[in-house]
Amino acid sequence: MLILKKLYCRIFQTVFKIALPLLPYRKPTIIDSIDDIPDILHKEGATSVLLITDSGIRKLGLTSHLESVLAENGFQITVYDKTVANPTTTNIDESLALYREYKCNAIIGFGGGSSMDCAKGTGAQVACPNKTLAQMKGILKVRRKLPLLIAVPTTAGTGSETTLAAVITDAKTRYKYAINDFPLIPRYAVLEPDVTLSLPPFITATTGLDALTHAVEAYIGRSTTYDTRMEALLAVRLIFDNLIKVYQNGSLKEARRDMLKASFYAGCAFTKSYVGYVHAVAHSLGGQYNTPHGLANAVLLPFVLESYGTATHKKLARMAIHAGIVPEGTPRQEAATAFIQAIKDMKQKMGIGDTISGIKTEDIPRLAGYADKEANPLYPVPVLMGAKELERFYYQIMEK
């Protein structure tokens, strides 16, 4: 990366870090049960609800209890269940049309990150009817209060229930971009383990490592606060204590609850401190090839951590000690190496490989350009890299 661009990135990130205490961050209010949602809706004056989910979740019957509870309490319910992985502008156009047709005044995002991103994007379009989603790309371009937004995560990984970001894919160009603004933070988050019990093992694994990526990238970045460091450390410990357990036995309710907490705290950490190149590269893969975001993060994480070299050893060592991977007093480099190896071991135990299918050599320069544009200057990464340097990660994980 050119020296002047590096200087610009670091100045931008420093200004943003100084401004952190002045920005209107907030945490969603946690709800423990779906049964409590009607009381919230009554309190907020909502009468007609748009439930945004995907067809797989609805076919599994995961939304049926919520739909029954809402109907029994007199709410009009409209369901949009066509959300796809890496939600598109088409998804949001369709859900927005339903919101307007049925005069909804509340939105519930029910599912993984895709459903919640679709819910946020829909809310943003309700709040800003004269702006396109593309015009809201970037940071602080919504600036208007969304309708009441409640998030019900069915995976313990994305952290979307806590964040100010919605990641959208343009249906025509397949370009994937983020909308970041404080009104997108859901007002309430429902952390009920029952809706995660039927999650397949592989999805449990990849979404859990998605949460780990959030926590790690937030912690090793250069815009941390005391609170985000503590939240990231808590999330890392909960994930190392519980992810293999729920992968092997998905019916462990308390371990599922702890994974939901891990995802929540990791989301809180990266909402303020941001992520890094793992996410930037993963987003480009999701946009181009529809690669599931959690899988892309899981595959990429060790490669990106190793590429930072000694710049992250101190922080990786702290996480290794906090997670119980190595004892206190372990030399820094040894502890950092052990932390990365522990991630690799966890991936292997859960059947996650080191490659992603479908990556084409001719696409790599363009994808690396997307990653560069997303990450620089916004993400306060430990070591700055430009598009040419980011290309290495695509080659490392493409099938030989």
mmCIF file with all atom_site columns, C-alpha atoms in Angstrom, residues 48 50-51 76 78-81 92-104:
data_model
loop_
_atom_site.group_PDB
_atom_site.id
_atom_site.type_symbol
_atom_site.label_atom_id
_atom_site.label_alt_id
_atom_site.label_comp_id
_atom_site.label_asym_id
_atom_site.label_entity_id
_atom_site.label_seq_id
_atom_site.pdbx_PDB_ins_code
_atom_site.Cartn_x
_atom_site.Cartn_y
_atom_site.Cartn_z
_atom_site.occupancy
_atom_site.B_iso_or_equiv
_atom_site.pdbx_formal_charge
_atom_site.auth_seq_id
_atom_site.auth_comp_id
_atom_site.auth_asym_id
_atom_site.auth_atom_id
_atom_site.pdbx_PDB_model_num
ATOM 1  C CA . SER A 1 48  ? -49.155 -4.759  12.449 1.00 0.00 ? 48  SER A CA 1
ATOM 2  C CA . LEU A 1 50  ? -43.788 -7.707  9.220  1.00 0.00 ? 50  LEU A CA 1
ATOM 3  C CA . LEU A 1 51  ? -41.937 -10.932 10.068 1.00 0.00 ? 51  LEU A CA 1
ATOM 4  C CA . GLN A 1 76  ? -51.769 -8.565  12.297 1.00 0.00 ? 76  GLN A CA 1
ATOM 5  C CA . THR A 1 78  ? -47.384 -10.474 7.454  1.00 0.00 ? 78  THR A CA 1
ATOM 6  C CA . VAL A 1 79  ? -44.587 -12.950 6.698  1.00 0.00 ? 79  VAL A CA 1
ATOM 7  C CA . TYR A 1 80  ? -41.807 -12.473 4.167  1.00 0.00 ? 80  TYR A CA 1
ATOM 8  C CA . ASP A 1 81  ? -39.865 -15.747 3.936  1.00 0.00 ? 81  ASP A CA 1
ATOM 9  C CA . ILE A 1 92  ? -35.620 -5.780  0.335  1.00 0.00 ? 92  ILE A CA 1
ATOM 10 C CA . ASP A 1 93  ? -37.793 -4.466  -2.489 1.00 0.00 ? 93  ASP A CA 1
ATOM 11 C CA . GLU A 1 94  ? -40.193 -7.387  -1.980 1.00 0.00 ? 94  GLU A CA 1
ATOM 12 C CA . SER A 1 95  ? -40.357 -7.103  1.813  1.00 0.00 ? 95  SER A CA 1
ATOM 13 C CA . LEU A 1 96  ? -40.783 -3.323  1.603  1.00 0.00 ? 96  LEU A CA 1
ATOM 14 C CA . ALA A 1 97  ? -43.762 -3.775  -0.714 1.00 0.00 ? 97  ALA A CA 1
ATOM 15 C CA . LEU A 1 98  ? -45.414 -6.065  1.873  1.00 0.00 ? 98  LEU A CA 1
ATOM 16 C CA . TYR A 1 99  ? -44.651 -3.615  4.685  1.00 0.00 ? 99  TYR A CA 1
ATOM 17 C CA . ARG A 1 100 ? -46.445 -0.849  2.791  1.00 0.00 ? 100 ARG A CA 1
ATOM 18 C CA . GLU A 1 101 ? -49.315 -2.991  1.474  1.00 0.00 ? 101 GLU A CA 1
ATOM 19 C CA . TYR A 1 102 ? -50.287 -4.260  4.930  1.00 0.00 ? 102 TYR A CA 1
ATOM 20 C CA . LYS A 1 103 ? -49.555 -0.965  6.718  1.00 0.00 ? 103 LYS A CA 1
ATOM 21 C CA . CYS A 1 104 ? -47.053 -2.523  9.095  1.00 0.00 ? 104 CYS A CA 1
#
